[in-house]
Coordinates of N, CA and C and ligand atoms in Angstrom, one line a residue:
M1 N 9.9 -18.4 -7.3 CA 10.3 -17.1 -7.6 C 10.1 -16.2 -6.6
S2 N 10.7 -15.2 -6.4 CA 10.6 -14.3 -5.0 C 10.6 -12.9 -5.4
C3 N 9.4 -12.1 -5.2 CA 9.8 -10.7 -5.7 C 10.0 -9.6 -4.5
L4 N 10.2 -10.4 -3.3 CA 10.1 -9.6 -2.2 C 11.3 -9.2 -2.2
I5 N 11.5 -7.3 -2.0 CA 12.6 -6.5 -2.3 C 13.1 -5.9 -0.9
G6 N 12.0 -6.3 0.4 CA 12.7 -5.9 1.4 C 11.5 -6.2 2.7
P7 N 12.1 -5.8 3.8 CA 10.5 -6.1 5.0 C 9.7 -5.1 5.2
H8 N 9.1 -5.0 5.9 CA 8.1 -4.3 6.2 C 8.4 -2.8 6.4
T9 N 7.6 -1.7 6.1 CA 8.2 -0.3 6.7 C 7.2 0.2 7.5
A10 N 7.7 0.3 8.5 CA 6.8 0.8 9.5 C 6.9 2.3 9.5
D11 N 5.4 3.0 9.9 CA 4.9 4.7 9.9 C 4.4 4.7 11.2
P12 N 5.0 6.0 11.8 CA 4.1 6.9 12.6 C 3.0 6.9 12.8
C13 N 2.1 6.5 14.2 CA 1.1 7.0 14.8 C 0.9 8.6 14.5
P14 N -0.2 9.1 14.0 CA -0.5 10.8 14.0 C -0.5 11.2 15.4
R15 N -0.9 10.5 16.1 CA -1.3 10.9 17.6 C -0.1 11.0 18.5
C16 N 0.4 9.2 18.7 CA 1.7 9.4 19.5 C 2.9 9.2 18.9
A17 N 2.8 8.9 17.4 CA 3.9 8.9 16.8 C 4.7 7.4 16.8
D18 N 4.2 6.7 17.8 CA 4.4 5.3 17.9 C 4.9 4.4 16.3
E19 N 6.0 4.1 16.1 CA 6.2 3.4 14.8 C 5.7 1.9 15.0
A20 N 5.1 1.8 13.8 CA 4.5 0.1 13.7 C 4.1 0.0 12.3
V21 N 4.0 -1.6 12.0 CA 3.8 -1.7 10.4 C 2.3 -1.9 10.9
R22 N 1.5 -0.9 9.8 CA 0.2 -1.3 9.9 C -0.4 -1.2 8.5
L23 N -1.2 -2.5 8.1 CA -1.2 -2.7 6.6 C -2.9 -2.1 6.3
G24 N -3.6 -2.1 7.4 CA -4.8 -1.0 7.1 C -5.9 -2.0 7.2
T25 N -7.2 -1.7 6.9 CA -8.1 -2.3 6.5 C -9.0 -1.7 5.5
P26 N -9.5 -1.9 4.5 CA -10.2 -1.2 3.6 C -11.9 -1.2 4.1
S27 N -12.5 -0.2 4.4 CA -13.7 -0.3 4.6 C -14.6 -1.1 3.8
S28 N -15.5 -1.6 4.9 CA -16.4 -2.9 4.3 C -17.7 -2.2 3.4
A29 N -17.5 -1.0 3.5 CA -19.1 -0.4 2.7 C -18.7 -0.1 1.2
A30 N -19.6 -0.9 0.4 CA -19.3 -0.7 -1.0 C -19.1 0.5 -1.8
D31 N -19.5 1.7 -0.9 CA -19.4 3.0 -1.7 C -17.7 3.7 -1.0
S32 N -17.6 2.8 -0.3 CA -16.1 3.8 0.6 C -15.0 3.7 -0.2
A33 N -14.2 4.7 0.0 CA -12.7 4.7 -0.6 C -11.8 4.6 0.3
E34 N -11.9 4.4 1.6 CA -10.8 4.7 2.6 C -10.2 3.1 3.1
V35 N -9.0 3.5 3.5 CA -8.5 2.2 4.5 C -8.0 3.0 6.0
G36 N -8.6 2.2 6.5 CA -8.6 2.5 7.9 C -7.4 1.8 8.6
Y37 N -7.2 2.6 10.0 CA -5.6 2.3 10.7 C -6.2 2.2 12.1
A38 N -5.8 1.3 12.7 CA -5.6 2.1 14.1 C -4.5 1.9 15.1
C39 N -4.1 2.4 15.9 CA -3.0 2.2 16.7 C -3.0 1.6 17.8
D40 N -2.0 0.6 18.0 CA -2.2 -0.5 19.4 C -1.9 0.2 20.5
R41 N -1.0 1.3 20.4 CA -0.5 1.7 21.5 C -1.3 2.6 22.3
C42 N -2.1 3.5 21.5 CA -2.7 4.5 22.1 C -4.2 4.6 21.7
G43 N -4.5 3.3 20.9 CA -5.9 3.5 20.6 C -6.2 4.6 19.7
H44 N -5.7 5.3 19.1 CA -6.4 6.3 17.9 C -6.6 5.6 16.6
V45 N -7.6 5.7 15.9 CA -7.9 5.7 14.6 C -8.1 6.3 13.5
W46 N -7.6 6.1 12.4 CA -7.6 7.1 11.5 C -7.9 6.5 9.7
S47 N -7.7 7.1 9.0 CA -8.4 6.6 7.7 C -7.4 7.4 6.9
R48 N -7.2 6.5 5.5 CA -7.0 7.2 4.3 C -7.8 7.4 3.3
L49 N -7.8 8.3 2.2 CA -8.5 7.9 1.0 C -7.5 6.9 0.2
I50 N -8.3 5.5 -0.4 CA -7.8 5.2 -1.8 C -7.1 6.0 -2.8
E51 N -6.2 5.3 -2.9 CA -5.8 6.3 -4.3 C -6.5 6.0 -5.8
S52 N -7.0 7.2 -6.2 CA -7.9 7.1 -7.1 C -7.1 7.6 -8.5
D53 N -6.0 7.8 -8.6 CA -5.6 8.9 -9.5 C -4.6 8.2 -10.2
L54 N -4.3 6.9 -9.8 CA -2.7 6.2 -10.3 C -2.9 6.7 -11.7
A55 N -1.7 6.6 -12.3 CA -1.2 6.4 -13.9 C 0.2 5.5 -14.1
V56 N 0.4 5.4 -15.0 CA 1.6 4.5 -15.2 C 2.3 4.8 -15.4
C57 N 3.8 4.8 -14.6 CA 5.0 5.2 -14.4 C 5.0 6.1 -12.9
D58 N 4.0 6.0 -12.3 CA 3.7 6.6 -11.1 C 4.9 5.5 -10.1
T59 N 5.5 5.9 -9.1 CA 6.1 5.7 -8.1 C 5.4 5.2 -7.1
V60 N 5.0 3.9 -6.3 CA 4.4 3.8 -5.0 C 4.9 3.0 -4.7
R61 N 4.2 2.6 -3.2 CA 4.5 1.8 -2.0 C 3.4 0.8 -2.2
A62 N 3.7 -0.6 -1.7 CA 2.4 -1.1 -1.7 C 2.9 -2.1 -0.3
D63 N 1.4 -2.0 0.7 CA 1.7 -3.0 1.8 C 1.1 -4.1 1.8
L64 N 1.8 -5.0 1.7 CA 1.6 -6.7 1.8 C 1.3 -7.1 2.8
P65 N 1.0 -8.7 3.1 CA 1.0 -8.9 4.2 C 2.4 -9.2 4.3
D66 N 3.1 -9.6 3.3 CA 4.8 -9.9 3.4 C 5.4 -9.6 3.7
A67 N 5.2 -8.2 2.6 CA 6.6 -7.1 2.8 C 6.2 -5.7 2.4
T68 N 6.7 -4.7 2.6 CA 6.7 -3.7 1.8 C 7.3 -3.3 0.6
L69 N 6.5 -3.5 -0.6 CA 7.1 -3.4 -1.9 C 7.2 -1.8 -2.1
Y70 N 8.2 -1.5 -3.1 CA 8.6 -0.1 -3.8 C 8.6 -0.3 -5.6
A71 N 7.8 0.2 -6.1 CA 7.8 -0.1 -7.2 C 7.2 0.7 -8.4
T72 N 7.0 0.8 -9.5 CA 6.2 1.2 -11.0 C 5.6 1.0 -10.9
V73 N 3.8 1.8 -11.2 CA 3.0 1.1 -11.9 C 3.1 0.9 -13.3
W74 N 2.7 -0.1 -13.4 CA 2.7 -0.9 -15.1 C 1.6 -1.1 -15.6
G75 N 0.6 -1.1 -14.9 CA -0.6 -1.1 -15.4 C -1.9 -1.2 -14.6
L76 N -3.0 -0.7 -15.0 CA -4.3 -0.8 -14.5 C -5.1 -1.7 -14.8
E77 N -6.1 -1.9 -14.1 CA -7.4 -2.9 -14.7 C -8.2 -3.0 -13.3
G78 N -9.3 -2.4 -13.5 CA -10.4 -2.3 -11.9 C -9.8 -2.2 -10.6
D79 N -10.0 -3.4 -9.9 CA -9.2 -2.5 -8.7 C -7.9 -3.0 -8.3
R80 N -7.2 -3.6 -9.5 CA -5.8 -4.1 -9.7 C -5.3 -3.4 -10.1
V81 N -3.7 -3.5 -9.7 CA -2.9 -2.8 -9.8 C -1.6 -3.5 -10.3
L82 N -0.8 -3.3 -11.5 CA 0.0 -4.2 -12.0 C 1.9 -3.4 -11.4
L83 N 2.3 -4.2 -11.0 CA 3.6 -3.4 -10.0 C 4.8 -3.8 -10.8
R84 N 5.9 -2.9 -11.3 CA 6.9 -3.4 -11.8 C 7.9 -3.1 -10.9
G85 N 8.9 -4.0 -10.5 CA 10.0 -4.2 -9.5 C 11.1 -3.5 -10.4
P86 N 11.8 -2.3 -9.6 CA 13.4 -1.9 -9.8 C 13.8 -2.7 -11.5
G87 N 13.9 -1.8 -12.0 CA 14.9 -2.7 -13.5 C 14.0 -4.0 -14.3
G88 N 12.6 -4.3 -13.5 CA 11.8 -5.0 -14.1 C 11.9 -6.6 -13.8
D89 N 12.9 -6.8 -12.4 CA 13.1 -7.9 -12.2 C 11.8 -8.7 -11.8
W90 N 10.7 -8.0 -11.3 CA 9.7 -8.7 -11.1 C 8.4 -8.0 -11.7
H91 N 7.1 -8.3 -11.9 CA 5.7 -8.0 -11.9 C 4.9 -8.7 -10.8
R92 N 4.0 -7.5 -10.4 CA 2.9 -8.5 -9.7 C 1.9 -7.5 -9.4
W93 N 0.4 -8.3 -9.4 CA -0.7 -7.9 -8.9 C -1.1 -7.5 -7.8
V94 N -1.5 -6.1 -7.7 CA -1.9 -5.6 -6.1 C -2.9 -5.2 -5.9
E95 N -3.8 -5.6 -5.2 CA -5.2 -4.5 -4.7 C -4.7 -3.2 -4.7
R96 N -5.7 -2.7 -5.5 CA -5.6 -0.7 -5.5 C -5.6 -0.2 -4.2
W97 N -6.0 -0.9 -3.0 CA -6.4 -0.3 -1.7 C -5.0 -0.4 -1.3
R98 N -4.2 -1.0 -1.6 CA -2.8 -1.4 -0.5 C -1.9 -0.5 -1.2
I99 N -2.2 0.5 -1.9 CA -1.1 1.1 -2.9 C -1.4 2.8 -2.1
L100 N 0.1 3.2 -2.4 CA -0.2 4.4 -1.6 C 1.2 5.2 -3.0
L101 N 0.7 6.5 -3.4 CA 1.5 7.3 -3.9 C 3.0 7.4 -3.0
Y102 N 4.2 7.1 -3.9 CA 5.5 7.4 -2.8 C 6.1 8.6 -3.3
Ligands
LIG1 ZN1 -0.5 5.8 18.6

Protein backbone atom coordinates (compact mmCIF):
# COMPACT_ATOMS: atom_id res chain seq x y z
CA MET A 1 0.00 0.00 0.00
CA SER A 2 1.31 3.41 -0.87
CA CYS A 3 0.40 6.60 0.87
CA LEU A 4 2.55 8.85 -1.26
CA ILE A 5 0.64 11.67 -2.84
CA GLY A 6 3.36 13.54 -4.65
CA PRO A 7 7.03 14.19 -5.17
CA HIS A 8 9.24 16.28 -2.97
CA THR A 9 8.61 19.98 -2.60
CA ALA A 10 11.58 22.27 -3.15
CA ASP A 11 12.07 25.42 -1.10
CA PRO A 12 14.26 28.45 -1.82
CA CYS A 13 17.39 29.23 0.19
CA PRO A 14 16.81 32.40 2.29
CA ARG A 15 20.08 33.87 1.00
CA CYS A 16 20.57 32.86 -2.63
CA ALA A 17 17.03 31.64 -3.44
CA ASP A 18 18.38 28.40 -4.86
CA GLU A 19 15.47 25.99 -4.82
CA ALA A 20 16.21 22.52 -3.53
CA VAL A 21 14.69 19.75 -1.48
CA ARG A 22 16.04 20.01 2.06
CA LEU A 23 14.75 17.56 4.64
CA GLY A 24 16.52 19.27 7.51
CA THR A 25 18.30 17.76 10.47
CA PRO A 26 16.92 17.87 14.02
CA SER A 27 19.38 19.32 16.48
CA SER A 28 21.28 16.69 18.43
CA ALA A 29 20.93 18.63 21.67
CA ALA A 30 18.32 17.03 23.89
CA ASP A 31 16.75 20.32 24.94
CA SER A 32 16.79 21.88 21.50
CA ALA A 33 13.65 22.33 19.46
CA GLU A 34 15.17 23.28 16.13
CA VAL A 35 15.67 21.74 12.74
CA GLY A 36 18.72 22.82 10.80
CA TYR A 37 19.07 23.36 7.06
CA ALA A 38 22.03 24.05 4.81
CA CYS A 39 22.28 25.31 1.24
CA ASP A 40 24.55 23.27 -1.01
CA ARG A 41 24.97 26.18 -3.38
CA CYS A 42 26.04 29.10 -1.16
CA GLY A 43 26.74 27.36 2.14
CA HIS A 44 24.13 29.34 4.06
CA VAL A 45 22.93 27.59 7.22
CA TRP A 46 19.65 28.32 8.95
CA SER A 47 17.13 26.70 11.22
CA ARG A 48 13.49 26.72 12.19
CA LEU A 49 11.71 25.86 15.41
CA ILE A 50 9.95 22.53 15.63
CA GLU A 51 6.20 23.08 15.62
CA SER A 52 5.17 22.87 19.27
CA ASP A 53 1.53 23.92 19.14
CA LEU A 54 0.10 21.48 16.61
CA ALA A 55 -3.56 20.68 17.04
CA VAL A 56 -5.89 18.12 15.56
CA CYS A 57 -7.32 19.33 12.24
CA ASP A 58 -4.35 21.59 11.45
CA THR A 59 -3.26 21.42 7.84
CA VAL A 60 0.41 20.52 7.66
CA ARG A 61 3.24 19.52 5.40
CA ALA A 62 5.64 16.72 6.24
CA ASP A 63 9.06 16.42 4.63
CA LEU A 64 9.82 12.71 4.49
CA PRO A 65 12.81 10.95 2.91
CA ASP A 66 10.56 9.47 0.24
CA ALA A 67 8.12 12.30 -0.43
CA THR A 68 6.52 15.51 0.73
CA LEU A 69 3.09 14.90 2.23
CA TYR A 70 0.27 17.37 2.66
CA ALA A 71 -2.20 16.21 5.24
CA THR A 72 -4.36 16.91 8.28
CA VAL A 73 -3.23 16.32 11.84
CA TRP A 74 -5.34 13.45 13.15
CA GLY A 75 -3.63 12.59 16.40
CA LEU A 76 -0.77 13.66 18.66
CA GLU A 77 1.36 11.38 20.81
CA GLY A 78 4.65 12.61 22.27
CA ASP A 79 7.11 13.18 19.44
CA ARG A 80 4.85 11.56 16.88
CA VAL A 81 2.01 13.00 14.86
CA LEU A 82 -0.65 10.98 13.10
CA LEU A 83 -1.42 12.43 9.70
CA ARG A 84 -4.56 11.84 7.68
CA GLY A 85 -4.44 12.09 3.93
CA PRO A 86 -6.98 13.90 1.78
CA GLY A 87 -10.33 12.17 2.07
CA GLY A 88 -8.96 9.79 4.67
CA ASP A 89 -7.22 7.67 2.04
CA TRP A 90 -4.32 6.96 4.38
CA HIS A 91 -2.99 7.50 7.88
CA ARG A 92 0.67 7.66 8.80
CA TRP A 93 2.70 8.39 11.94
CA VAL A 94 5.42 10.98 11.34
CA GLU A 95 8.08 12.40 13.66
CA ARG A 96 7.02 15.82 14.92
CA TRP A 97 10.19 17.57 13.73
CA ARG A 98 9.32 16.76 10.11
CA ILE A 99 6.02 18.65 10.35
CA LEU A 100 5.49 22.20 9.12
CA LEU A 101 2.25 24.11 9.55
CA TYR A 102 0.99 24.77 6.08
ZN1 LIG B 1 21.87 29.42 -0.79
